[in-house]
């Protein structure tokens, strides 16, 4: 799943690789997928995109936005985005393939679910997209202690840290993936209740959130995800499917995995307290 670090890396790579290229051919919805979402009828994508020049990409939370003339391309967090040079073989299955005049292509494919939207700029009123754009990004200066404190309320006090941090899009781009290392570095268990956090605990959690996300971005995304060129990210996840059953990097206790709230959580039973 694309989360904040991967979306930032993809936007940067897209800006370095395809800016200025013009769209020559568009193939949308080639491989049927129940949970691939489009804007309107994907058959109209060629009309919308042909001949348009690609602009600099941006990321909002876990979404990647790419201007194409007076249209916008937007990819959601479940889409695998890949770039292919003119001579490279394209995958057989995909949900959106955009070929440029120089023969190179941008290919989007959906694993479990994901949005591949193309629309006249400004015309997509998807709530998730609007929230991702409007909310304060966690790595911005405006996401400070006062802002972080404002996220806590009466209604969040009974939540676990996983529910608080990684649901309701409270923090755009912070999902169940990046959550694991943020909590490990803060020495807090995903099931720890929000109302057990002291002022110092909030400070430590915010510090870990910023530091961990920054390391992930600087590393080129997590090693559990692939970038625009199909390479795994350079950030070595501390807690993920790659490290489960391995010894904890701090204390040597075996890392455990559990199903919790519709996804897996990973934790060190020794280092992370509830
Ligand atoms: Zn440990």
PDB file of C-alpha atoms and ligand atoms in Angstrom:
ATOM      1  CA  UNK A   1       0.000   0.000   0.000  1.00  0.00           C
ATOM      2  CA  UNK A   2       1.285   3.462  -0.864  1.00  0.00           C
ATOM      3  CA  UNK A   3       1.499   5.606   2.251  1.00  0.00           C
ATOM      4  CA  UNK A   4       3.046   9.016   2.815  1.00  0.00           C
ATOM      5  CA  UNK A   5       6.722   8.097   2.186  1.00  0.00           C
ATOM      6  CA  UNK A   6       6.032   6.124  -0.985  1.00  0.00           C
ATOM      7  CA  UNK A   7       3.657   8.772  -2.371  1.00  0.00           C
ATOM      8  CA  UNK A   8       6.326  11.444  -1.857  1.00  0.00           C
ATOM      9  CA  UNK A   9       8.975   9.274  -3.535  1.00  0.00           C
ATOM     10  CA  UNK A  10       6.678   8.423  -6.481  1.00  0.00           C
ATOM     11  CA  UNK A  11       5.788  12.099  -7.021  1.00  0.00           C
ATOM     12  CA  UNK A  12       9.482  13.005  -7.059  1.00  0.00           C
ATOM     13  CA  UNK A  13      10.371  10.163  -9.434  1.00  0.00           C
ATOM     14  CA  UNK A  14       7.471  11.022 -11.767  1.00  0.00           C
ATOM     15  CA  UNK A  15       8.595  14.643 -11.824  1.00  0.00           C
ATOM     16  CA  UNK A  16      12.128  13.533 -12.719  1.00  0.00           C
ATOM     17  CA  UNK A  17      11.038  10.998 -15.325  1.00  0.00           C
ATOM     18  CA  UNK A  18       7.925  11.990 -17.268  1.00  0.00           C
ATOM     19  CA  UNK A  19       7.412  15.734 -16.909  1.00  0.00           C
ATOM     20  CA  UNK A  20       6.933  17.365 -20.313  1.00  0.00           C
ATOM     21  CA  UNK A  21       6.036  14.118 -22.112  1.00  0.00           C
ATOM     22  CA  UNK A  22       2.879  14.158 -24.217  1.00  0.00           C
ATOM     23  CA  UNK A  23       0.211  11.475 -24.054  1.00  0.00           C
ATOM     24  CA  UNK A  24      -0.008   9.442 -27.281  1.00  0.00           C
ATOM     25  CA  UNK A  25      -2.230   6.525 -26.280  1.00  0.00           C
ATOM     26  CA  UNK A  26      -4.476   5.697 -23.338  1.00  0.00           C
ATOM     27  CA  UNK A  27      -5.736   2.233 -22.428  1.00  0.00           C
ATOM     28  CA  UNK A  28      -8.091   2.229 -19.447  1.00  0.00           C
ATOM     29  CA  UNK A  29      -9.804  -0.705 -17.733  1.00  0.00           C
ATOM     30  CA  UNK A  30      -8.086  -3.305 -19.930  1.00  0.00           C
ATOM     31  CA  UNK A  31      -8.079  -5.949 -17.193  1.00  0.00           C
ATOM     32  CA  UNK A  32     -11.400  -6.128 -15.354  1.00  0.00           C
ATOM     33  CA  UNK A  33     -11.054  -5.520 -11.609  1.00  0.00           C
ATOM     34  CA  UNK A  34     -13.980  -5.297  -9.206  1.00  0.00           C
ATOM     35  CA  UNK A  35     -12.258  -2.804  -6.963  1.00  0.00           C
ATOM     36  CA  UNK A  36     -10.589  -0.533  -9.517  1.00  0.00           C
ATOM     37  CA  UNK A  37     -12.267   2.852  -9.394  1.00  0.00           C
ATOM     38  CA  UNK A  38     -12.426   5.419 -12.196  1.00  0.00           C
ATOM     39  CA  UNK A  39     -13.797   8.906 -12.698  1.00  0.00           C
ATOM     40  CA  UNK A  40     -16.927   8.473 -14.779  1.00  0.00           C
ATOM     41  CA  UNK A  41     -16.532   6.146 -17.754  1.00  0.00           C
ATOM     42  CA  UNK A  42     -12.911   5.075 -18.335  1.00  0.00           C
ATOM     43  CA  UNK A  43     -13.729   4.855 -22.075  1.00  0.00           C
ATOM     44  CA  UNK A  44     -13.641   8.652 -22.038  1.00  0.00           C
ATOM     45  CA  UNK A  45     -10.087   8.807 -20.659  1.00  0.00           C
ATOM     46  CA  UNK A  46      -8.448   9.021 -24.125  1.00  0.00           C
ATOM     47  CA  UNK A  47     -10.576  12.074 -25.030  1.00  0.00           C
ATOM     48  CA  UNK A  48      -9.551  13.681 -21.785  1.00  0.00           C
ATOM     49  CA  UNK A  49      -5.824  12.925 -21.962  1.00  0.00           C
ATOM     50  CA  UNK A  50      -4.607  12.569 -25.564  1.00  0.00           C
ATOM     51  CA  UNK A  51      -2.060  15.195 -26.600  1.00  0.00           C
ATOM     52  CA  UNK A  52      -1.764  16.605 -23.080  1.00  0.00           C
ATOM     53  CA  UNK A  53       1.653  17.339 -21.553  1.00  0.00           C
ATOM     54  CA  UNK A  54       2.531  15.967 -18.119  1.00  0.00           C
ATOM     55  CA  UNK A  55       3.338  18.491 -15.372  1.00  0.00           C
ATOM     56  CA  UNK A  56       5.129  18.164 -12.030  1.00  0.00           C
ATOM     57  CA  UNK A  57       3.533  15.594  -9.722  1.00  0.00           C
ATOM     58  CA  UNK A  58       2.540  16.162  -6.100  1.00  0.00           C
ATOM     59  CA  UNK A  59       1.575  13.868  -3.269  1.00  0.00           C
ATOM     60  CA  UNK A  60      -1.205  14.317  -0.727  1.00  0.00           C
ATOM     61  CA  UNK A  61      -1.170  11.751   2.028  1.00  0.00           C
ATOM     62  CA  UNK A  62      -1.023   8.419   0.198  1.00  0.00           C
ATOM     63  CA  UNK A  63      -2.251   9.847  -3.118  1.00  0.00           C
ATOM     64  CA  UNK A  64      -0.240  10.893  -6.157  1.00  0.00           C
ATOM     65  CA  UNK A  65      -1.546  13.719  -8.341  1.00  0.00           C
ATOM     66  CA  UNK A  66      -0.193  14.391 -11.836  1.00  0.00           C
ATOM     67  CA  UNK A  67      -1.301  17.340 -13.990  1.00  0.00           C
ATOM     68  CA  UNK A  68      -1.862  16.559 -17.678  1.00  0.00           C
ATOM     69  CA  UNK A  69      -2.713  19.793 -19.491  1.00  0.00           C
ATOM     70  CA  UNK A  70      -6.169  20.860 -18.288  1.00  0.00           C
ATOM     71  CA  UNK A  71      -6.788  17.398 -16.822  1.00  0.00           C
ATOM     72  CA  UNK A  72      -5.539  15.721 -13.679  1.00  0.00           C
ATOM     73  CA  UNK A  73      -4.447  12.142 -13.084  1.00  0.00           C
ATOM     74  CA  UNK A  74      -4.857  10.876  -9.553  1.00  0.00           C
ATOM     75  CA  UNK A  75      -3.764   7.548  -8.107  1.00  0.00           C
ATOM     76  CA  UNK A  76      -4.982   6.150  -4.790  1.00  0.00           C
ATOM     77  CA  UNK A  77      -3.056   4.198  -2.189  1.00  0.00           C
ATOM     78  CA  UNK A  78      -3.755   0.703  -3.560  1.00  0.00           C
ATOM     79  CA  UNK A  79      -2.322   1.331  -7.028  1.00  0.00           C
ATOM     80  CA  UNK A  80       1.027   0.005  -8.178  1.00  0.00           C
ATOM     81  CA  UNK A  81       2.529   2.680 -10.453  1.00  0.00           C
ATOM     82  CA  UNK A  82       5.334   1.740 -12.820  1.00  0.00           C
ATOM     83  CA  UNK A  83       7.299   3.501 -15.519  1.00  0.00           C
ATOM     84  CA  UNK A  84       8.565   1.617 -18.571  1.00  0.00           C
ATOM     85  CA  UNK A  85      11.046   2.752 -21.218  1.00  0.00           C
ATOM     86  CA  UNK A  86      10.097   2.435 -24.901  1.00  0.00           C
ATOM     87  CA  UNK A  87      11.774  -0.950 -25.418  1.00  0.00           C
ATOM     88  CA  UNK A  88      10.618  -2.561 -22.181  1.00  0.00           C
ATOM     89  CA  UNK A  89       7.889  -5.184 -22.157  1.00  0.00           C
ATOM     90  CA  UNK A  90       4.705  -3.968 -20.518  1.00  0.00           C
ATOM     91  CA  UNK A  91       2.762  -6.157 -18.069  1.00  0.00           C
ATOM     92  CA  UNK A  92      -0.198  -8.016 -19.597  1.00  0.00           C
ATOM     93  CA  UNK A  93      -2.580  -6.971 -16.861  1.00  0.00           C
ATOM     94  CA  UNK A  94      -3.215  -3.376 -15.905  1.00  0.00           C
ATOM     95  CA  UNK A  95      -6.058  -0.975 -15.236  1.00  0.00           C
ATOM     96  CA  UNK A  96      -4.517   2.113 -16.828  1.00  0.00           C
ATOM     97  CA  UNK A  97      -1.698   2.435 -19.353  1.00  0.00           C
ATOM     98  CA  UNK A  98      -0.596   5.833 -20.607  1.00  0.00           C
ATOM     99  CA  UNK A  99       1.850   5.797 -23.490  1.00  0.00           C
ATOM    100  CA  UNK A 100       3.842   8.900 -24.360  1.00  0.00           C
ATOM    101  CA  UNK A 101       5.082  10.202 -27.720  1.00  0.00           C
ATOM    102  CA  UNK A 102       8.602   8.855 -27.068  1.00  0.00           C
ATOM    103  CA  UNK A 103       7.236   5.317 -26.557  1.00  0.00           C
ATOM    104  CA  UNK A 104       7.680   5.217 -22.777  1.00  0.00           C
ATOM    105  CA  UNK A 105       4.678   4.371 -20.577  1.00  0.00           C
ATOM    106  CA  UNK A 106       3.179   4.889 -17.155  1.00  0.00           C
ATOM    107  CA  UNK A 107       1.224   1.832 -16.025  1.00  0.00           C
ATOM    108  CA  UNK A 108      -1.153   1.620 -13.068  1.00  0.00           C
ATOM    109  CA  UNK A 109      -2.354  -1.699 -11.729  1.00  0.00           C
ATOM    110  CA  UNK A 110      -4.558  -2.439  -8.767  1.00  0.00           C
ATOM    111  CA  UNK A 111      -3.843  -5.173  -6.270  1.00  0.00           C
ATOM    112  CA  UNK A 112      -6.708  -5.353  -3.744  1.00  0.00           C
ATOM    113  CA  UNK A 113      -8.399  -2.049  -4.519  1.00  0.00           C
ATOM    114  CA  UNK A 114      -7.468   1.367  -5.762  1.00  0.00           C
ATOM    115  CA  UNK A 115      -8.486   4.464  -7.677  1.00  0.00           C
ATOM    116  CA  UNK A 116      -7.101   5.474 -11.080  1.00  0.00           C
ATOM    117  CA  UNK A 117      -8.877   8.720 -11.727  1.00  0.00           C
ATOM    118  CA  UNK A 118      -8.558  11.095 -14.683  1.00  0.00           C
ATOM    119  CA  UNK A 119     -10.762  14.174 -14.666  1.00  0.00           C
ATOM    120  CA  UNK A 120     -10.965  17.800 -15.792  1.00  0.00           C
ATOM    121  CA  UNK A 121      -8.896  19.645 -13.183  1.00  0.00           C
ATOM    122  CA  UNK A 122     -10.970  20.805 -10.236  1.00  0.00           C
ATOM    123  CA  UNK A 123     -13.954  18.604 -11.022  1.00  0.00           C
ATOM    124  CA  UNK A 124     -13.386  15.625  -8.711  1.00  0.00           C
ATOM    125  CA  UNK A 125     -15.228  16.041  -5.426  1.00  0.00           C
ATOM    126  CA  UNK A 126     -14.114  12.783  -3.782  1.00  0.00           C
ATOM    127  CA  UNK A 127     -14.099  13.315  -0.015  1.00  0.00           C
ATOM    128  CA  UNK A 128     -10.965  11.286   0.607  1.00  0.00           C
ATOM    129  CA  UNK A 129      -9.086  13.361  -1.988  1.00  0.00           C
ATOM    130  CA  UNK A 130     -10.340  16.666  -0.587  1.00  0.00           C
ATOM    131  CA  UNK A 131      -9.357  15.685   2.956  1.00  0.00           C
ATOM    132  CA  UNK A 132      -5.921  14.537   1.824  1.00  0.00           C
ATOM    133  CA  UNK A 133      -5.359  17.936   0.235  1.00  0.00           C
ATOM    134  CA  UNK A 134      -6.826  20.052   3.025  1.00  0.00           C
ATOM    135  CA  UNK A 135      -5.424  18.430   6.138  1.00  0.00           C
ATOM    136  CA  UNK A 136      -2.137  19.529   7.638  1.00  0.00           C
ATOM    137  CA  UNK A 137       0.634  17.234   6.306  1.00  0.00           C
ATOM    138  CA  UNK A 138       2.485  15.478   9.155  1.00  0.00           C
ATOM    139  CA  UNK A 139       5.937  16.530   7.935  1.00  0.00           C
ATOM    140  CA  UNK A 140       5.041  20.206   7.629  1.00  0.00           C
ATOM    141  CA  UNK A 141       6.054  22.757  10.282  1.00  0.00           C
ATOM    142  CA  UNK A 142       2.367  23.473  10.893  1.00  0.00           C
ATOM    143  CA  UNK A 143       2.021  19.912  12.219  1.00  0.00           C
ATOM    144  CA  UNK A 144       3.456  20.943  15.576  1.00  0.00           C
ATOM    145  CA  UNK A 145       2.710  20.017  19.179  1.00  0.00           C
ATOM    146  CA  UNK A 146      -0.300  22.349  19.374  1.00  0.00           C
ATOM    147  CA  UNK A 147      -1.746  20.877  16.173  1.00  0.00           C
ATOM    148  CA  UNK A 148      -1.047  17.320  17.325  1.00  0.00           C
ATOM    149  CA  UNK A 149      -2.760  18.063  20.659  1.00  0.00           C
ATOM    150  CA  UNK A 150      -5.816  19.381  18.784  1.00  0.00           C
ATOM    151  CA  UNK A 151      -6.354  15.927  17.271  1.00  0.00           C
ATOM    152  CA  UNK A 152      -7.106  14.523  20.724  1.00  0.00           C
ATOM    153  CA  UNK A 153     -10.677  14.932  21.945  1.00  0.00           C
ATOM    154  CA  UNK A 154     -13.324  13.343  24.127  1.00  0.00           C
ATOM    155  CA  UNK A 155     -14.264  11.001  21.287  1.00  0.00           C
ATOM    156  CA  UNK A 156     -10.688   9.772  20.721  1.00  0.00           C
ATOM    157  CA  UNK A 157      -9.853   9.084  24.375  1.00  0.00           C
ATOM    158  CA  UNK A 158     -11.017   5.447  24.325  1.00  0.00           C
ATOM    159  CA  UNK A 159      -9.296   4.582  21.046  1.00  0.00           C
ATOM    160  CA  UNK A 160      -6.159   2.505  20.709  1.00  0.00           C
ATOM    161  CA  UNK A 161      -3.113   4.203  19.223  1.00  0.00           C
ATOM    162  CA  UNK A 162      -3.595   2.257  16.002  1.00  0.00           C
ATOM    163  CA  UNK A 163      -7.199   3.480  15.687  1.00  0.00           C
ATOM    164  CA  UNK A 164      -6.211   7.023  16.612  1.00  0.00           C
ATOM    165  CA  UNK A 165      -3.234   7.359  14.276  1.00  0.00           C
ATOM    166  CA  UNK A 166      -4.171   5.246  11.282  1.00  0.00           C
ATOM    167  CA  UNK A 167      -7.956   5.550  10.769  1.00  0.00           C
ATOM    168  CA  UNK A 168     -10.483   8.248   9.805  1.00  0.00           C
ATOM    169  CA  UNK A 169      -7.709   9.955   7.817  1.00  0.00           C
ATOM    170  CA  UNK A 170      -6.908  11.932  10.920  1.00  0.00           C
ATOM    171  CA  UNK A 171      -3.347  12.112   9.597  1.00  0.00           C
ATOM    172  CA  UNK A 172      -3.218  11.857   5.788  1.00  0.00           C
ATOM    173  CA  UNK A 173      -0.836   9.195   4.497  1.00  0.00           C
ATOM    174  CA  UNK A 174      -0.300   7.578   7.889  1.00  0.00           C
ATOM    175  CA  UNK A 175      -1.684   4.054   7.462  1.00  0.00           C
ATOM    176  CA  UNK A 176      -1.216   0.660   9.029  1.00  0.00           C
ATOM    177  CA  UNK A 177       2.157   0.191   7.325  1.00  0.00           C
ATOM    178  CA  UNK A 178       4.165   3.178   8.552  1.00  0.00           C
ATOM    179  CA  UNK A 179       2.317   2.998  11.874  1.00  0.00           C
ATOM    180  CA  UNK A 180       4.310  -0.057  12.998  1.00  0.00           C
ATOM    181  CA  UNK A 181       7.742   1.579  13.081  1.00  0.00           C
ATOM    182  CA  UNK A 182       6.378   4.860  14.461  1.00  0.00           C
ATOM    183  CA  UNK A 183       5.012   2.978  17.484  1.00  0.00           C
ATOM    184  CA  UNK A 184       8.107   0.798  17.814  1.00  0.00           C
ATOM    185  CA  UNK A 185      10.353   3.873  17.940  1.00  0.00           C
ATOM    186  CA  UNK A 186       7.997   5.458  20.493  1.00  0.00           C
ATOM    187  CA  UNK A 187       8.102   2.193  22.525  1.00  0.00           C
ATOM    188  CA  UNK A 188       4.300   2.050  22.508  1.00  0.00           C
ATOM    189  CA  UNK A 189       2.029  -0.904  21.756  1.00  0.00           C
ATOM    190  CA  UNK A 190      -0.541  -0.504  18.917  1.00  0.00           C
ATOM    191  CA  UNK A 191      -3.285  -1.462  21.405  1.00  0.00           C
ATOM    192  CA  UNK A 192      -2.218   1.130  23.979  1.00  0.00           C
ATOM    193  CA  UNK A 193      -5.157   3.393  24.781  1.00  0.00           C
ATOM    194  CA  UNK A 194      -5.003   7.075  23.911  1.00  0.00           C
ATOM    195  CA  UNK A 195      -6.211   8.048  27.408  1.00  0.00           C
ATOM    196  CA  UNK A 196      -3.109   6.475  28.962  1.00  0.00           C
ATOM    197  CA  UNK A 197      -0.810   8.924  27.139  1.00  0.00           C
ATOM    198  CA  UNK A 198       0.813  11.536  29.354  1.00  0.00           C
ATOM    199  CA  UNK A 199       1.887  14.927  28.047  1.00  0.00           C
ATOM    200  CA  UNK A 200       5.408  13.540  27.762  1.00  0.00           C
ATOM    201  CA  UNK A 201       4.019  10.485  25.953  1.00  0.00           C
ATOM    202  CA  UNK A 202       2.343  12.703  23.366  1.00  0.00           C
ATOM    203  CA  UNK A 203       5.591  14.574  22.887  1.00  0.00           C
ATOM    204  CA  UNK A 204       7.470  11.294  22.350  1.00  0.00           C
ATOM    205  CA  UNK A 205       4.833   9.969  19.970  1.00  0.00           C
ATOM    206  CA  UNK A 206       4.929  13.143  17.879  1.00  0.00           C
ATOM    207  CA  UNK A 207       8.729  13.042  17.852  1.00  0.00           C
ATOM    208  CA  UNK A 208       8.727   9.438  16.657  1.00  0.00           C
ATOM    209  CA  UNK A 209       6.057  10.165  14.055  1.00  0.00           C
ATOM    210  CA  UNK A 210       8.143  12.936  12.486  1.00  0.00           C
ATOM    211  CA  UNK A 211      11.496  11.184  12.773  1.00  0.00           C
ATOM    212  CA  UNK A 212      10.259   7.834  11.459  1.00  0.00           C
ATOM    213  CA  UNK A 213       8.388   9.297   8.480  1.00  0.00           C
ATOM    214  CA  UNK A 214      11.413  11.441   7.634  1.00  0.00           C
ATOM    215  CA  UNK A 215      13.698   8.381   7.650  1.00  0.00           C
ATOM    216  CA  UNK A 216      11.251   6.540   5.395  1.00  0.00           C
ATOM    217  CA  UNK A 217      11.114   9.408   2.896  1.00  0.00           C
ATOM    218  CA  UNK A 218      14.879   9.913   2.953  1.00  0.00           C
ATOM    219  CA  UNK A 219      15.383   6.176   2.417  1.00  0.00           C
ATOM    220  CA  UNK A 220      13.238   6.236  -0.738  1.00  0.00           C
ATOM    221  CA  UNK A 221      10.188   4.535   0.804  1.00  0.00           C
ATOM    222  CA  UNK A 222       9.826   1.276   2.721  1.00  0.00           C
ATOM    223  CA  UNK A 223      11.416  -1.988   1.608  1.00  0.00           C
ATOM    224  CA  UNK A 224       7.976  -3.653   1.601  1.00  0.00           C
ATOM    225  CA  UNK A 225       6.876  -1.435  -1.330  1.00  0.00           C
ATOM    226  CA  UNK A 226       8.267  -0.791  -4.800  1.00  0.00           C
ATOM    227  CA  UNK A 227       9.004   2.528  -6.471  1.00  0.00           C
ATOM    228  CA  UNK A 228       8.274   3.862  -9.966  1.00  0.00           C
ATOM    229  CA  UNK A 229      10.993   1.614 -11.411  1.00  0.00           C
ATOM    230  CA  UNK A 230       9.857  -1.511  -9.578  1.00  0.00           C
ATOM    231  CA  UNK A 231      12.659  -1.384  -7.014  1.00  0.00           C
ATOM    232  CA  UNK A 232      11.982  -1.893  -3.311  1.00  0.00           C
ATOM    233  CA  UNK A 233      12.441   1.192  -1.142  1.00  0.00           C
ATOM    234  CA  UNK A 234      15.729   1.688   0.696  1.00  0.00           C
ATOM    235  CA  UNK A 235      14.199   2.136   4.144  1.00  0.00           C
ATOM    236  CA  UNK A 236      14.562  -1.126   6.063  1.00  0.00           C
ATOM    237  CA  UNK A 237      11.334  -1.673   7.990  1.00  0.00           C
ATOM    238  CA  UNK A 238      11.879  -2.574  11.637  1.00  0.00           C
ATOM    239  CA  UNK A 239       8.452  -4.164  11.967  1.00  0.00           C
ATOM    240  CA  UNK A 240       6.783  -5.694   8.909  1.00  0.00           C
ATOM    241  CA  UNK A 241       6.205  -9.029   7.201  1.00  0.00           C
ATOM    242  CA  UNK A 242       9.961  -8.875   6.435  1.00  0.00           C
ATOM    243  CA  UNK A 243      10.956  -8.948  10.093  1.00  0.00           C
ATOM    244  CA  UNK A 244       8.235 -10.955  11.864  1.00  0.00           C
ATOM    245  CA  UNK A 245       9.714 -13.829  13.910  1.00  0.00           C
ATOM    246  CA  UNK A 246      13.126 -12.137  13.800  1.00  0.00           C
ATOM    247  CA  UNK A 247      14.736 -10.832  16.988  1.00  0.00           C
ATOM    248  CA  UNK A 248      13.923  -7.231  17.963  1.00  0.00           C
ATOM    249  CA  UNK A 249      16.745  -4.889  16.907  1.00  0.00           C
ATOM    250  CA  UNK A 250      16.807  -3.364  20.403  1.00  0.00           C
ATOM    251  CA  UNK A 251      16.315  -6.211  22.899  1.00  0.00           C
ATOM    252  CA  UNK A 252      16.414  -9.465  20.926  1.00  0.00           C
ATOM    253  CA  UNK A 253      12.877 -10.602  21.811  1.00  0.00           C
ATOM    254  CA  UNK A 254      11.067 -12.243  18.873  1.00  0.00           C
ATOM    255  CA  UNK A 255       8.872  -9.815  16.882  1.00  0.00           C
ATOM    256  CA  UNK A 256       5.245 -10.878  16.928  1.00  0.00           C
ATOM    257  CA  UNK A 257       2.378 -10.485  14.497  1.00  0.00           C
ATOM    258  CA  UNK A 258      -1.304 -10.323  15.380  1.00  0.00           C
ATOM    259  CA  UNK A 259      -4.533  -9.592  13.520  1.00  0.00           C
ATOM    260  CA  UNK A 260      -6.074  -6.393  14.871  1.00  0.00           C
ATOM    261  CA  UNK A 261      -8.699  -4.026  13.438  1.00  0.00           C
ATOM    262  CA  UNK A 262      -8.759  -5.458   9.923  1.00  0.00           C
ATOM    263  CA  UNK A 263      -5.011  -5.650   9.426  1.00  0.00           C
ATOM    264  CA  UNK A 264      -1.832  -7.054  10.905  1.00  0.00           C
ATOM    265  CA  UNK A 265       0.047  -5.413  13.712  1.00  0.00           C
ATOM    266  CA  UNK A 266       3.678  -6.198  14.491  1.00  0.00           C
ATOM    267  CA  UNK A 267       5.312  -5.484  17.812  1.00  0.00           C
ATOM    268  CA  UNK A 268       8.073  -6.339  20.238  1.00  0.00           C
ATOM    269  CA  UNK A 269       6.302  -7.651  23.371  1.00  0.00           C
ATOM    270  CA  UNK A 270       9.238  -6.467  25.490  1.00  0.00           C
ATOM    271  CA  UNK A 271       9.905  -2.944  24.166  1.00  0.00           C
ATOM    272  CA  UNK A 272       6.365  -1.784  23.419  1.00  0.00           C
ATOM    273  CA  UNK A 273       4.117  -1.137  26.399  1.00  0.00           C
ATOM    274  CA  UNK A 274       0.314  -0.941  26.461  1.00  0.00           C
TER     275      UNK A 274
HETATM  276 ZN1  LIG B   1      12.439  -5.268  21.831  1.00  0.00          ZN
END
